[in-house]
PDB file of C-alpha atoms in Angstrom:
ATOM      1  CA  MET A 188     171.261 119.182 -62.583  1.00 54.00           C
ATOM      2  CA  ASN A 189     174.450 120.456 -60.963  1.00 58.00           C
ATOM      3  CA  LEU A 190     173.937 121.476 -57.338  1.00 64.00           C
ATOM      4  CA  GLU A 191     176.754 123.700 -56.111  1.00 80.00           C
ATOM      5  CA  LEU A 192     176.991 124.587 -52.425  1.00 78.00           C
ATOM      6  CA  SER A 193     178.096 128.019 -51.346  1.00 83.00           C
ATOM      7  CA  PRO A 194     181.654 128.320 -49.974  1.00 81.00           C
ATOM      8  CA  ASP A 195     180.252 129.180 -46.529  1.00 83.00           C
ATOM      9  CA  VAL A 196     178.109 126.031 -46.445  1.00 84.00           C
ATOM     10  CA  LYS A 197     181.042 123.905 -47.603  1.00 79.00           C
ATOM     11  CA  TYR A 198     183.276 125.420 -44.923  1.00 82.00           C
ATOM     12  CA  TRP A 199     180.833 124.851 -42.053  1.00 85.00           C
ATOM     13  CA  LEU A 200     180.078 121.297 -43.224  1.00 82.00           C
ATOM     14  CA  ASN A 201     183.677 120.509 -42.240  1.00 81.00           C
ATOM     15  CA  PHE A 202     182.732 120.800 -38.572  1.00 88.00           C
ATOM     16  CA  PHE A 203     179.518 118.751 -38.503  1.00 88.00           C
ATOM     17  CA  HIS A 204     181.331 115.401 -38.672  1.00 88.00           C
ATOM     18  CA  PRO A 205     183.905 116.130 -35.925  1.00 91.00           C
ATOM     19  CA  VAL A 206     181.315 117.501 -33.511  1.00 92.00           C
ATOM     20  CA  THR A 207     179.069 114.501 -34.136  1.00 91.00           C
ATOM     21  CA  MET A 208     181.907 112.041 -33.678  1.00 92.00           C
ATOM     22  CA  TRP A 209     183.101 113.632 -30.412  1.00 93.00           C
ATOM     23  CA  GLY A 210     179.538 113.237 -29.149  1.00 94.00           C
ATOM     24  CA  LEU A 211     179.578 109.614 -30.267  1.00 95.00           C
ATOM     25  CA  LEU A 212     182.877 109.032 -28.479  1.00 96.00           C
ATOM     26  CA  ALA A 213     181.244 110.244 -25.263  1.00 96.00           C
ATOM     27  CA  LEU A 214     178.224 107.999 -25.909  1.00 97.00           C
ATOM     28  CA  SER A 215     180.600 105.096 -26.586  1.00 97.00           C
ATOM     29  CA  LEU A 216     182.236 105.587 -23.203  1.00 97.00           C
ATOM     30  CA  TYR A 217     178.772 105.625 -21.612  1.00 98.00           C
ATOM     31  CA  ALA A 218     177.859 102.412 -23.493  1.00 97.00           C
ATOM     32  CA  ALA A 219     181.088 100.832 -22.187  1.00 97.00           C
ATOM     33  CA  TYR A 220     180.116 101.837 -18.645  1.00 98.00           C
ATOM     34  CA  LEU A 221     176.686 100.253 -19.155  1.00 98.00           C
ATOM     35  CA  GLY A 222     178.306  97.095 -20.503  1.00 96.00           C
ATOM     36  CA  LEU A 223     180.537  96.862 -17.447  1.00 96.00           C
ATOM     37  CA  GLN A 224     177.429  97.226 -15.274  1.00 97.00           C
ATOM     38  CA  VAL A 225     175.792  94.376 -17.200  1.00 96.00           C
ATOM     39  CA  GLN A 226     178.850  92.230 -16.410  1.00 95.00           C
ATOM     40  CA  ARG A 227     178.684  93.257 -12.735  1.00 96.00           C
ATOM     41  CA  THR A 228     174.996  92.346 -12.631  1.00 96.00           C
ATOM     42  CA  ARG A 229     175.677  88.980 -14.237  1.00 93.00           C
ATOM     43  CA  SER A 230     178.289  88.041 -11.629  1.00 94.00           C
ATOM     44  CA  ALA A 231     176.629  89.608  -8.552  1.00 94.00           C
ATOM     45  CA  GLN A 232     174.806  87.639  -5.873  1.00 96.00           C
ATOM     46  CA  GLY A 233     171.869  88.232  -3.538  1.00 94.00           C
ATOM     47  CA  ASP A 234     170.827  91.768  -2.641  1.00 95.00           C
ATOM     48  CA  GLU A 235     173.586  93.340  -4.733  1.00 95.00           C
ATOM     49  CA  LYS A 236     172.232  91.554  -7.805  1.00 95.00           C
ATOM     50  CA  LYS A 237     168.666  92.671  -7.029  1.00 94.00           C
ATOM     51  CA  GLU A 238     169.845  96.286  -6.784  1.00 94.00           C
ATOM     52  CA  LEU A 239     171.834  96.105 -10.017  1.00 95.00           C
ATOM     53  CA  ILE A 240     168.904  94.551 -11.898  1.00 95.00           C
ATOM     54  CA  LYS A 241     166.839  97.630 -11.022  1.00 96.00           C
ATOM     55  CA  GLY A 242     169.304  99.712 -13.084  1.00 96.00           C
ATOM     56  CA  ARG A 243     168.150  97.891 -16.253  1.00 97.00           C
ATOM     57  CA  TYR A 244     171.714  98.146 -17.553  1.00 97.00           C
ATOM     58  CA  ASN A 245     171.228  95.363 -20.077  1.00 95.00           C
ATOM     59  CA  ILE A 246     168.345  97.176 -21.778  1.00 96.00           C
ATOM     60  CA  LYS A 247     170.115 100.548 -21.681  1.00 97.00           C
ATOM     61  CA  HIS A 248     173.323  98.991 -23.068  1.00 97.00           C
ATOM     62  CA  HIS A 249     171.445  97.317 -25.922  1.00 96.00           C
ATOM     63  CA  GLN A 250     169.573 100.520 -26.789  1.00 97.00           C
ATOM     64  CA  MET A 251     172.736 102.635 -26.633  1.00 97.00           C
ATOM     65  CA  GLY A 252     174.541 100.117 -28.834  1.00 96.00           C
ATOM     66  CA  SER A 253     171.775 100.332 -31.428  1.00 96.00           C
ATOM     67  CA  ILE A 254     171.938 104.128 -31.431  1.00 97.00           C
ATOM     68  CA  LEU A 255     175.733 104.050 -31.718  1.00 97.00           C
ATOM     69  CA  LEU A 256     175.618 101.597 -34.620  1.00 97.00           C
ATOM     70  CA  GLY A 257     173.240 103.783 -36.609  1.00 97.00           C
ATOM     71  CA  LEU A 258     174.962 107.071 -35.843  1.00 96.00           C
ATOM     72  CA  MET A 259     178.507 105.778 -36.296  1.00 95.00           C
ATOM     73  CA  VAL A 260     177.799 104.296 -39.724  1.00 96.00           C
ATOM     74  CA  THR A 261     175.940 107.450 -40.750  1.00 95.00           C
ATOM     75  CA  GLY A 262     178.743 109.618 -39.346  1.00 93.00           C
ATOM     76  CA  ALA A 263     181.396 107.687 -41.278  1.00 94.00           C
ATOM     77  CA  ILE A 264     179.467 108.033 -44.525  1.00 95.00           C
ATOM     78  CA  GLY A 265     178.798 111.716 -43.762  1.00 93.00           C
ATOM     79  CA  GLY A 266     182.461 112.434 -43.074  1.00 93.00           C
ATOM     80  CA  MET A 267     183.479 110.858 -46.367  1.00 95.00           C
ATOM     81  CA  ALA A 268     180.697 112.705 -48.205  1.00 92.00           C
ATOM     82  CA  VAL A 269     181.742 116.108 -46.830  1.00 90.00           C
ATOM     83  CA  THR A 270     185.397 115.418 -47.672  1.00 90.00           C
ATOM     84  CA  TYR A 271     184.408 114.479 -51.213  1.00 92.00           C
ATOM     85  CA  ILE A 272     182.084 117.490 -51.609  1.00 87.00           C
ATOM     86  CA  ASN A 273     184.796 119.887 -50.451  1.00 86.00           C
ATOM     87  CA  ASN A 274     187.798 118.302 -52.176  1.00 88.00           C
ATOM     88  CA  GLY A 275     186.536 116.162 -55.040  1.00 90.00           C
ATOM     89  CA  LYS A 276     188.340 113.170 -53.535  1.00 94.00           C
ATOM     90  CA  LEU A 277     188.932 111.221 -50.348  1.00 94.00           C
ATOM     91  CA  PHE A 278     192.290 111.341 -48.590  1.00 92.00           C
ATOM     92  CA  VAL A 279     193.465 107.816 -47.878  1.00 94.00           C
ATOM     93  CA  GLY A 280     195.299 108.026 -44.602  1.00 92.00           C
ATOM     94  CA  PRO A 281     195.146 106.972 -40.950  1.00 91.00           C
ATOM     95  CA  HIS A 282     191.912 108.858 -40.221  1.00 93.00           C
ATOM     96  CA  LEU A 283     189.956 107.309 -43.091  1.00 94.00           C
ATOM     97  CA  LEU A 284     191.351 103.824 -42.534  1.00 94.00           C
ATOM     98  CA  ALA A 285     190.661 103.909 -38.784  1.00 93.00           C
ATOM     99  CA  GLY A 286     187.123 105.158 -39.476  1.00 94.00           C
ATOM    100  CA  LEU A 287     186.477 102.317 -41.904  1.00 95.00           C
ATOM    101  CA  GLY A 288     187.885  99.870 -39.358  1.00 95.00           C
ATOM    102  CA  MET A 289     185.607 101.289 -36.674  1.00 96.00           C
ATOM    103  CA  THR A 290     182.589 100.918 -38.948  1.00 96.00           C
ATOM    104  CA  GLY A 291     183.429  97.261 -39.520  1.00 97.00           C
ATOM    105  CA  LEU A 292     184.091  96.603 -35.831  1.00 97.00           C
ATOM    106  CA  ILE A 293     180.810  98.104 -34.638  1.00 97.00           C
ATOM    107  CA  ALA A 294     178.826  96.197 -37.265  1.00 97.00           C
ATOM    108  CA  PHE A 295     180.521  92.913 -36.329  1.00 98.00           C
ATOM    109  CA  SER A 296     180.083  93.615 -32.612  1.00 97.00           C
ATOM    110  CA  ALA A 297     176.368  94.350 -33.024  1.00 97.00           C
ATOM    111  CA  SER A 298     175.891  91.211 -35.121  1.00 97.00           C
ATOM    112  CA  LEU A 299     176.856  89.125 -32.075  1.00 98.00           C
ATOM    113  CA  SER A 300     173.807  90.329 -30.135  1.00 96.00           C
ATOM    114  CA  PRO A 301     171.487  87.402 -30.999  1.00 96.00           C
ATOM    115  CA  PHE A 302     174.162  84.912 -29.914  1.00 98.00           C
ATOM    116  CA  MET A 303     174.732  86.747 -26.629  1.00 96.00           C
ATOM    117  CA  GLN A 304     170.987  86.764 -25.958  1.00 94.00           C
ATOM    118  CA  LYS A 305     171.087  82.972 -26.232  1.00 96.00           C
ATOM    119  CA  GLY A 306     173.906  82.833 -23.658  1.00 94.00           C
ATOM    120  CA  ALA A 307     176.900  82.189 -25.938  1.00 97.00           C
ATOM    121  CA  ASN A 308     179.938  83.160 -23.859  1.00 96.00           C
ATOM    122  CA  TRP A 309     182.223  83.130 -26.932  1.00 98.00           C
ATOM    123  CA  ALA A 310     180.014  85.854 -28.471  1.00 98.00           C
ATOM    124  CA  ARG A 311     180.073  87.902 -25.263  1.00 96.00           C
ATOM    125  CA  ALA A 312     183.870  87.692 -24.997  1.00 97.00           C
ATOM    126  CA  THR A 313     184.257  88.586 -28.691  1.00 98.00           C
ATOM    127  CA  HIS A 314     181.800  91.489 -28.300  1.00 98.00           C
ATOM    128  CA  ILE A 315     183.796  92.892 -25.372  1.00 97.00           C
ATOM    129  CA  LEU A 316     187.127  92.478 -27.169  1.00 97.00           C
ATOM    130  CA  LEU A 317     185.816  94.143 -30.340  1.00 98.00           C
ATOM    131  CA  ASN A 318     184.345  97.039 -28.388  1.00 97.00           C
ATOM    132  CA  PHE A 319     187.554  97.724 -26.486  1.00 96.00           C
ATOM    133  CA  ALA A 320     189.417  97.695 -29.802  1.00 97.00           C
ATOM    134  CA  LEU A 321     186.737 100.035 -31.134  1.00 97.00           C
ATOM    135  CA  LEU A 322     187.231 102.444 -28.219  1.00 96.00           C
ATOM    136  CA  GLY A 323     190.976 102.423 -28.821  1.00 95.00           C
ATOM    137  CA  LEU A 324     190.534 103.172 -32.515  1.00 95.00           C
ATOM    138  CA  PHE A 325     187.913 105.800 -31.692  1.00 95.00           C
ATOM    139  CA  THR A 326     190.328 107.596 -29.353  1.00 93.00           C
ATOM    140  CA  TRP A 327     193.008 107.592 -32.045  1.00 92.00           C
ATOM    141  CA  GLN A 328     190.392 108.717 -34.558  1.00 92.00           C
ATOM    142  CA  ALA A 329     189.517 111.674 -32.333  1.00 92.00           C
ATOM    143  CA  ILE A 330     193.171 112.723 -32.126  1.00 91.00           C
ATOM    144  CA  THR A 331     193.715 112.519 -35.890  1.00 91.00           C
ATOM    145  CA  GLY A 332     190.406 114.327 -36.389  1.00 92.00           C
ATOM    146  CA  VAL A 333     191.562 117.249 -34.252  1.00 92.00           C
ATOM    147  CA  GLN A 334     194.684 117.470 -36.423  1.00 91.00           C
ATOM    148  CA  ILE A 335     192.492 117.644 -39.546  1.00 90.00           C
ATOM    149  CA  VAL A 336     190.283 120.344 -38.001  1.00 91.00           C
ATOM    150  CA  GLN A 337     193.398 122.332 -37.066  1.00 93.00           C
ATOM    151  CA  ARG A 338     194.545 122.158 -40.704  1.00 90.00           C
ATOM    152  CA  ILE A 339     191.126 123.356 -41.905  1.00 87.00           C
ATOM    153  CA  LEU A 340     191.187 126.273 -39.473  1.00 89.00           C
ATOM    154  CA  THR A 341     194.772 127.176 -40.450  1.00 90.00           C
ATOM    155  CA  ASN A 342     193.898 127.166 -44.162  1.00 86.00           C
ATOM    156  CA  ALA A 343     190.699 129.199 -43.730  1.00 76.00           C
TER     157      ALA A 343
END
């Protein structure tokens, strides 16, 4: 069976991935904020620590990280699928390579969670380093993505 999408559907599919990823970039910044609050809570003392604990930042950060992992991997696969559907091939370039790098970084970062829960400082430091690298790549990814969207709009 050969399923062919209408040109209109193919065209509008081009915008699902970028909109989703911009939302994920915002959620990633929120997750980073939560992670910084977890660090603040860990190093705080006395009443300040009691107040920060009430924010449940550790639970929110863990939940947000889980959501980001699932959506980022799905978004990467979806972006490649739409590109392939519309063009019959993938374009190997900075956007694709950064996206694949991001997918690997978030998976590796999430895999450190059990070690961090057991108090391994090496895992925590690695997790933070990977996530800052991920945010840097994600920002670059957003810029290259806007360039791709501009090309799609110009060629429409």
